[in-house]
Amino acid sequence: MREFTLNSLAVNAAVWATAVSAGAIYNECMRFYPLAVGLIAMFSIASHAIPMRSCGDYAAKIPNVKPHLCETAQLQDMKARSVQGRPIWGRDVQVDDSLLRILVLGGIHGDEMSSSSLVFHWIAMAQTPPSDTPVAIHWRFIPSLNPDGLFARPAKRVNAHGVDLNRNFPTPNWARDARRYWEGRTQKDPRRWPGNKPLSEPESRFLLDQMDSFKPNLIVSVHAPYGVLDFDGPSVPPSKLGRLFLDQVGIFPGSLGNYGGIHKGVPVVTIELPSASRTPTDAEMRQMWIDLLRWTSDRLGPGISTAVQGFSKQQ
């Protein structure tokens, strides 16, 4: 009996010691658990964020964009790839209870580098919005829809398949009108080749997916170098943004303005900067931003719910 008792005590002591040791290990692990979770989250986010090397590449190609401006934009991988496999980067900037969704696009044409630059500068402005902004906005920025065209040597309007992405959207009668326009009006200009069929390109398909999933109330598409402001779709267009004044140039088969503004009923503001290789001054870019915010609040703010319902019905 005594031997059994001693053995039992020894076993119990061993069990107790093991439990204490395990508890100590558990407590020690729990001390580092929040840190581990934070590190995992940080690396998870970082794995989808634009690497510094890519920011260096963009800064080398895009005027008035330093690596720091690109890095602070905190671009995220949009899970889409160009023809040559380059990521398409984007950034969402939003506040709580955002009712209005605006999609801002640059670099549809790879050789219009200033358009990408403007989008980078606007991302910085969107991150510190004016305190008196009357409408809460969810912004989605895509600085370079056509990275293959941007990084070609020299940069090209078209994508790696030689397709003008701004003529590749599925507007009505595309099969008839797109080729006819290309052959007749452009004299088969290779820089304006619309492709063999609408949405033949991964970049244009990605943008269509963005329109269907994000459901923007407004699309702002930045181009160069004509120095005007164009508009397609419902609502009263802005008369000016900064020094750019409204001059509606018409619609084209397969264009984003035609597809989004006319066919889908989503207002499309097309900004044509004066130069493809040089940006407006910082003050001018800020004034364009302020004018866009003012027009958006005045013209789109009151009709947000109607715009959302109208877009949903068309899907």
Tab-separated table of C-alpha atoms in Angstrom:
chain	number	residue	atom	x	y	z
A	1	MET	CA	0.000	0.000	0.000
A	2	ARG	CA	2.783	2.404	0.945
A	3	GLU	CA	4.654	1.619	-2.260
A	4	PHE	CA	1.502	2.201	-4.256
A	5	THR	CA	0.955	5.509	-2.503
A	6	LEU	CA	4.504	6.636	-3.134
A	7	ASN	CA	4.255	5.602	-6.756
A	8	SER	CA	0.983	7.489	-7.050
A	9	LEU	CA	2.547	10.540	-5.507
A	10	ALA	CA	5.487	10.321	-7.880
A	11	VAL	CA	3.171	10.009	-10.877
A	12	ASN	CA	1.011	12.889	-9.692
A	13	ALA	CA	4.097	15.015	-9.121
A	14	ALA	CA	5.314	14.261	-12.640
A	15	VAL	CA	1.918	15.061	-14.116
A	16	TRP	CA	1.782	18.300	-12.149
A	17	ALA	CA	5.267	19.283	-13.263
A	18	THR	CA	4.391	18.546	-16.883
A	19	ALA	CA	1.215	20.605	-16.587
A	20	VAL	CA	3.102	23.490	-15.036
A	21	SER	CA	5.716	23.298	-17.784
A	22	ALA	CA	3.056	23.139	-20.480
A	23	GLY	CA	1.222	26.041	-18.876
A	24	ALA	CA	4.379	28.087	-18.796
A	25	ILE	CA	5.049	27.328	-22.430
A	26	TYR	CA	1.441	28.199	-23.296
A	27	ASN	CA	1.625	31.473	-21.401
A	28	GLU	CA	4.914	32.313	-23.075
A	29	CYS	CA	3.434	31.532	-26.482
A	30	MET	CA	0.379	33.658	-25.734
A	31	ARG	CA	2.653	36.587	-24.956
A	32	PHE	CA	3.885	36.513	-28.545
A	33	TYR	CA	0.551	35.560	-30.158
A	34	PRO	CA	-0.584	39.149	-30.926
A	35	LEU	CA	2.832	39.919	-32.368
A	36	ALA	CA	2.717	36.791	-34.532
A	37	VAL	CA	-0.772	37.614	-35.778
A	38	GLY	CA	0.324	41.162	-36.584
A	39	LEU	CA	3.374	39.955	-38.467
A	40	ILE	CA	1.318	37.441	-40.457
A	41	ALA	CA	-1.198	40.152	-41.356
A	42	MET	CA	1.581	42.554	-42.282
A	43	PHE	CA	3.302	40.038	-44.547
A	44	SER	CA	-0.047	39.043	-46.060
A	45	ILE	CA	-0.782	42.658	-46.978
A	46	ALA	CA	2.769	43.232	-48.141
A	47	SER	CA	2.620	40.212	-50.412
A	48	HIS	CA	-0.194	41.894	-52.359
A	49	ALA	CA	1.222	45.443	-52.252
A	50	ILE	CA	3.324	46.933	-55.009
A	51	PRO	CA	7.032	46.208	-54.351
A	52	MET	CA	9.521	49.051	-54.102
A	53	ARG	CA	11.263	47.810	-57.235
A	54	SER	CA	8.056	48.252	-59.230
A	55	CYS	CA	7.644	51.758	-57.819
A	56	GLY	CA	11.133	52.510	-59.065
A	57	ASP	CA	10.157	51.258	-62.508
A	58	TYR	CA	7.037	53.423	-62.555
A	59	ALA	CA	8.924	56.474	-61.343
A	60	ALA	CA	11.457	55.996	-64.145
A	61	LYS	CA	8.712	55.981	-66.822
A	62	ILE	CA	6.042	58.354	-65.506
A	63	PRO	CA	6.693	62.104	-65.338
A	64	ASN	CA	6.430	63.869	-61.985
A	65	VAL	CA	6.166	60.615	-60.019
A	66	LYS	CA	8.917	59.907	-57.509
A	67	PRO	CA	9.239	56.471	-55.861
A	68	HIS	CA	7.939	57.900	-52.588
A	69	LEU	CA	4.687	59.055	-54.216
A	70	CYS	CA	4.191	55.570	-55.645
A	71	GLU	CA	5.000	53.871	-52.344
A	72	THR	CA	2.628	56.059	-50.325
A	73	ALA	CA	-0.141	55.260	-52.820
A	74	GLN	CA	-0.097	51.737	-51.315
A	75	LEU	CA	-1.234	50.121	-54.544
A	76	GLN	CA	-2.635	46.613	-54.290
A	77	ASP	CA	-2.566	43.776	-56.790
A	78	MET	CA	-5.975	43.774	-58.482
A	79	LYS	CA	-5.507	40.075	-59.358
A	80	ALA	CA	-5.391	40.832	-63.066
A	81	ARG	CA	-2.540	40.479	-65.537
A	82	SER	CA	-1.676	42.148	-68.806
A	83	VAL	CA	-0.897	40.227	-71.982
A	84	GLN	CA	2.746	39.965	-70.903
A	85	GLY	CA	1.855	38.998	-67.351
A	86	ARG	CA	2.381	42.335	-65.621
A	87	PRO	CA	0.154	43.006	-62.599
A	88	ILE	CA	-2.510	45.670	-62.845
A	89	TRP	CA	-2.302	47.709	-59.653
A	90	GLY	CA	-5.069	49.681	-57.998
A	91	ARG	CA	-6.026	51.417	-54.790
A	92	ASP	CA	-9.324	51.887	-52.978
A	93	VAL	CA	-9.715	54.989	-50.820
A	94	GLN	CA	-12.965	55.266	-48.916
A	95	VAL	CA	-14.557	56.579	-45.771
A	96	ASP	CA	-17.269	55.034	-43.638
A	97	ASP	CA	-20.763	55.070	-45.144
A	98	SER	CA	-19.543	55.913	-48.642
A	99	LEU	CA	-22.540	56.229	-50.937
A	100	LEU	CA	-20.882	57.323	-54.155
A	101	ARG	CA	-18.447	55.094	-56.054
A	102	ILE	CA	-16.012	56.629	-58.532
A	103	LEU	CA	-13.600	54.696	-60.745
A	104	VAL	CA	-10.546	56.668	-61.926
A	105	LEU	CA	-8.435	55.239	-64.752
A	106	GLY	CA	-5.090	56.248	-66.186
A	107	GLY	CA	-2.797	54.787	-68.802
A	108	ILE	CA	-5.364	53.074	-71.018
A	109	HIS	CA	-2.958	54.177	-73.713
A	110	GLY	CA	0.572	53.316	-72.627
A	111	ASP	CA	2.233	56.323	-74.255
A	112	GLU	CA	0.045	58.828	-72.386
A	113	MET	CA	2.269	58.763	-69.312
A	114	SER	CA	0.955	62.011	-67.840
A	115	SER	CA	-2.434	60.363	-67.366
A	116	SER	CA	-0.924	57.829	-64.976
A	117	SER	CA	0.905	60.602	-63.152
A	118	LEU	CA	-2.309	62.531	-62.528
A	119	VAL	CA	-3.915	59.434	-61.015
A	120	PHE	CA	-0.974	58.961	-58.629
A	121	HIS	CA	-1.279	62.577	-57.482
A	122	TRP	CA	-5.029	62.246	-57.032
A	123	ILE	CA	-4.561	59.143	-54.859
A	124	ALA	CA	-2.499	61.296	-52.497
A	125	MET	CA	-5.217	63.960	-52.461
A	126	ALA	CA	-7.970	61.406	-51.858
A	127	GLN	CA	-6.146	60.169	-48.745
A	128	THR	CA	-6.522	63.639	-47.184
A	129	PRO	CA	-9.980	64.753	-48.368
A	130	PRO	CA	-11.296	68.258	-47.593
A	131	SER	CA	-13.193	68.350	-44.307
A	132	ASP	CA	-16.196	70.000	-45.973
A	133	THR	CA	-16.706	67.328	-48.664
A	134	PRO	CA	-20.517	66.971	-48.690
A	135	VAL	CA	-20.655	63.464	-50.174
A	136	ALA	CA	-18.802	60.420	-48.847
A	137	ILE	CA	-16.978	58.825	-51.791
A	138	HIS	CA	-15.466	55.396	-52.340
A	139	TRP	CA	-12.670	55.928	-54.839
A	140	ARG	CA	-11.058	53.196	-56.879
A	141	PHE	CA	-7.902	54.254	-58.704
A	142	ILE	CA	-6.129	52.301	-61.443
A	143	PRO	CA	-3.076	54.344	-62.537
A	144	SER	CA	-1.993	52.149	-65.460
A	145	LEU	CA	-4.486	49.900	-67.199
A	146	ASN	CA	-2.001	49.154	-69.985
A	147	PRO	CA	1.348	48.446	-68.302
A	148	ASP	CA	2.720	46.598	-71.347
A	149	GLY	CA	2.227	49.707	-73.476
A	150	LEU	CA	3.768	51.882	-70.774
A	151	PHE	CA	6.920	49.766	-70.401
A	152	ALA	CA	7.422	49.146	-74.120
A	153	ARG	CA	10.490	50.835	-75.629
A	154	PRO	CA	9.353	53.301	-76.695
A	155	ALA	CA	6.015	53.424	-74.892
A	156	LYS	CA	3.045	52.515	-77.091
A	157	ARG	CA	-0.587	53.486	-77.279
A	158	VAL	CA	-1.647	49.879	-77.855
A	159	ASN	CA	-1.231	46.814	-75.653
A	160	ALA	CA	1.170	43.933	-76.315
A	161	HIS	CA	-1.242	42.450	-78.890
A	162	GLY	CA	-1.283	45.745	-80.770
A	163	VAL	CA	-4.886	46.506	-79.745
A	164	ASP	CA	-6.195	49.947	-78.838
A	165	LEU	CA	-7.944	49.130	-75.557
A	166	ASN	CA	-10.172	52.183	-75.912
A	167	ARG	CA	-11.744	50.657	-79.026
A	168	ASN	CA	-12.159	47.151	-77.580
A	169	PHE	CA	-15.321	47.554	-75.500
A	170	PRO	CA	-18.559	45.819	-76.573
A	171	THR	CA	-20.577	48.732	-77.897
A	172	PRO	CA	-23.667	47.909	-79.987
A	173	ASN	CA	-22.871	46.866	-83.573
A	174	TRP	CA	-19.175	46.633	-82.734
A	175	ALA	CA	-18.513	43.933	-85.358
A	176	ARG	CA	-19.807	46.209	-88.097
A	177	ASP	CA	-18.798	49.668	-86.897
A	178	ALA	CA	-15.392	49.168	-85.273
A	179	ARG	CA	-13.657	47.786	-88.359
A	180	ARG	CA	-15.453	50.199	-90.666
A	181	TYR	CA	-14.325	53.156	-88.575
A	182	TRP	CA	-10.763	51.814	-88.365
A	183	GLU	CA	-10.500	51.262	-92.095
A	184	GLY	CA	-12.344	54.393	-93.235
A	185	ARG	CA	-11.692	57.091	-90.667
A	186	THR	CA	-8.230	56.113	-89.437
A	187	GLN	CA	-6.959	54.651	-92.721
A	188	LYS	CA	-6.008	51.446	-90.858
A	189	ASP	CA	-3.857	53.300	-88.362
A	190	PRO	CA	-2.159	50.476	-86.385
A	191	ARG	CA	-2.242	52.634	-83.264
A	192	ARG	CA	-6.040	52.466	-83.348
A	193	TRP	CA	-6.602	48.804	-84.217
A	194	PRO	CA	-9.750	47.725	-82.269
A	195	GLY	CA	-8.895	44.021	-82.246
A	196	ASN	CA	-10.609	41.076	-83.897
A	197	LYS	CA	-13.524	41.076	-81.469
A	198	PRO	CA	-14.722	43.101	-78.477
A	199	LEU	CA	-13.121	42.250	-75.131
A	200	SER	CA	-10.412	40.256	-76.878
A	201	GLU	CA	-7.834	41.637	-74.423
A	202	PRO	CA	-7.273	40.780	-70.739
A	203	GLU	CA	-6.987	44.454	-69.859
A	204	SER	CA	-10.368	45.410	-71.341
A	205	ARG	CA	-11.995	42.322	-69.793
A	206	PHE	CA	-10.575	43.334	-66.413
A	207	LEU	CA	-12.064	46.805	-66.739
A	208	LEU	CA	-15.453	45.385	-67.673
A	209	ASP	CA	-15.280	43.149	-64.583
A	210	GLN	CA	-14.506	46.221	-62.497
A	211	MET	CA	-17.545	48.004	-63.865
A	212	ASP	CA	-19.772	45.008	-63.138
A	213	SER	CA	-18.462	44.348	-59.611
A	214	PHE	CA	-17.636	47.859	-58.340
A	215	LYS	CA	-20.694	49.414	-60.030
A	216	PRO	CA	-19.320	52.950	-60.248
A	217	ASN	CA	-21.641	55.936	-60.272
A	218	LEU	CA	-18.997	57.791	-62.263
A	219	ILE	CA	-15.980	56.851	-64.359
A	220	VAL	CA	-13.123	59.293	-64.842
A	221	SER	CA	-10.799	58.291	-67.665
A	222	VAL	CA	-7.576	60.280	-68.047
A	223	HIS	CA	-5.895	60.662	-71.448
A	224	ALA	CA	-3.608	63.064	-73.337
A	225	PRO	CA	-2.670	65.174	-75.316
A	226	TYR	CA	-5.661	67.136	-76.660
A	227	GLY	CA	-6.132	69.508	-73.737
A	228	VAL	CA	-9.925	69.287	-73.487
A	229	LEU	CA	-12.652	67.822	-71.318
A	230	ASP	CA	-15.077	65.286	-72.809
A	231	PHE	CA	-18.212	63.708	-71.387
A	232	ASP	CA	-20.572	60.864	-72.254
A	233	GLY	CA	-23.735	59.689	-70.575
A	234	PRO	CA	-26.456	61.080	-68.324
A	235	SER	CA	-26.219	64.173	-66.101
A	236	VAL	CA	-25.053	67.665	-66.958
A	237	PRO	CA	-21.332	67.535	-67.800
A	238	PRO	CA	-18.768	69.624	-65.949
A	239	SER	CA	-18.016	72.830	-67.829
A	240	LYS	CA	-14.375	72.719	-66.810
A	241	LEU	CA	-11.801	70.990	-64.621
A	242	GLY	CA	-8.942	73.309	-63.858
A	243	ARG	CA	-7.871	74.835	-67.175
A	244	LEU	CA	-9.567	72.154	-69.265
A	245	PHE	CA	-12.891	73.191	-70.764
A	246	LEU	CA	-15.694	71.005	-72.063
A	247	ASP	CA	-15.424	70.168	-75.765
A	248	GLN	CA	-17.353	67.001	-76.541
A	249	VAL	CA	-15.561	65.336	-79.433
A	250	GLY	CA	-18.118	62.648	-80.299
A	251	ILE	CA	-18.369	58.923	-79.717
A	252	PHE	CA	-16.361	56.089	-81.242
A	253	PRO	CA	-17.119	52.398	-81.738
A	254	GLY	CA	-15.664	50.362	-78.883
A	255	SER	CA	-14.660	53.334	-76.725
A	256	LEU	CA	-15.128	53.403	-72.977
A	257	GLY	CA	-17.163	56.600	-73.205
A	258	ASN	CA	-19.504	54.993	-75.721
A	259	TYR	CA	-19.844	51.745	-73.771
A	260	GLY	CA	-20.039	53.174	-70.255
A	261	GLY	CA	-21.732	56.501	-70.854
A	262	ILE	CA	-24.078	55.789	-73.754
A	263	HIS	CA	-24.743	52.054	-73.534
A	264	LYS	CA	-24.603	51.460	-69.753
A	265	GLY	CA	-25.791	54.873	-68.603
A	266	VAL	CA	-22.840	55.560	-66.280
A	267	PRO	CA	-21.427	59.086	-66.649
A	268	VAL	CA	-17.918	59.038	-68.103
A	269	VAL	CA	-15.712	62.105	-67.725
A	270	THR	CA	-12.779	61.940	-70.117
A	271	ILE	CA	-9.868	64.197	-69.250
A	272	GLU	CA	-7.476	64.992	-72.076
A	273	LEU	CA	-4.341	66.544	-70.603
A	274	PRO	CA	-2.393	68.975	-72.830
A	275	SER	CA	0.764	66.825	-72.921
A	276	ALA	CA	1.398	63.095	-72.829
A	277	SER	CA	4.912	63.468	-71.419
A	278	ARG	CA	4.492	66.402	-69.042
A	279	THR	CA	1.969	66.879	-66.249
A	280	PRO	CA	0.168	70.072	-65.312
A	281	THR	CA	1.598	71.865	-62.298
A	282	ASP	CA	0.780	70.550	-58.847
A	283	ALA	CA	-1.528	73.537	-58.304
A	284	GLU	CA	-3.382	72.820	-61.555
A	285	MET	CA	-3.811	69.143	-60.696
A	286	ARG	CA	-5.220	70.128	-57.294
A	287	GLN	CA	-7.633	72.595	-58.902
A	288	MET	CA	-8.849	69.882	-61.266
A	289	TRP	CA	-9.413	67.643	-58.241
A	290	ILE	CA	-11.358	70.355	-56.385
A	291	ASP	CA	-13.485	71.079	-59.463
A	292	LEU	CA	-14.224	67.368	-59.866
A	293	LEU	CA	-15.300	67.089	-56.221
A	294	ARG	CA	-17.524	70.138	-56.543
A	295	TRP	CA	-19.206	68.931	-59.735
A	296	THR	CA	-19.614	65.416	-58.326
A	297	SER	CA	-21.338	66.725	-55.211
A	298	ASP	CA	-23.589	69.111	-57.141
A	299	ARG	CA	-24.621	66.818	-59.993
A	300	LEU	CA	-24.300	63.243	-58.766
A	301	GLY	CA	-24.768	63.495	-55.006
A	302	PRO	CA	-28.571	64.043	-55.054
A	303	GLY	CA	-29.156	61.144	-57.467
A	304	ILE	CA	-26.955	58.448	-55.947
A	305	SER	CA	-29.694	55.940	-55.160
A	306	THR	CA	-31.266	56.387	-58.582
A	307	ALA	CA	-27.924	55.854	-60.308
A	308	VAL	CA	-27.245	52.685	-58.309
A	309	GLN	CA	-30.682	51.259	-59.030
A	310	GLY	CA	-30.396	52.095	-62.728
A	311	PHE	CA	-27.032	50.413	-63.083
A	312	SER	CA	-28.206	47.309	-61.209
A	313	LYS	CA	-31.171	46.855	-63.518
A	314	GLN	CA	-28.877	46.765	-66.534
A	315	GLN	CA	-26.769	43.859	-65.254
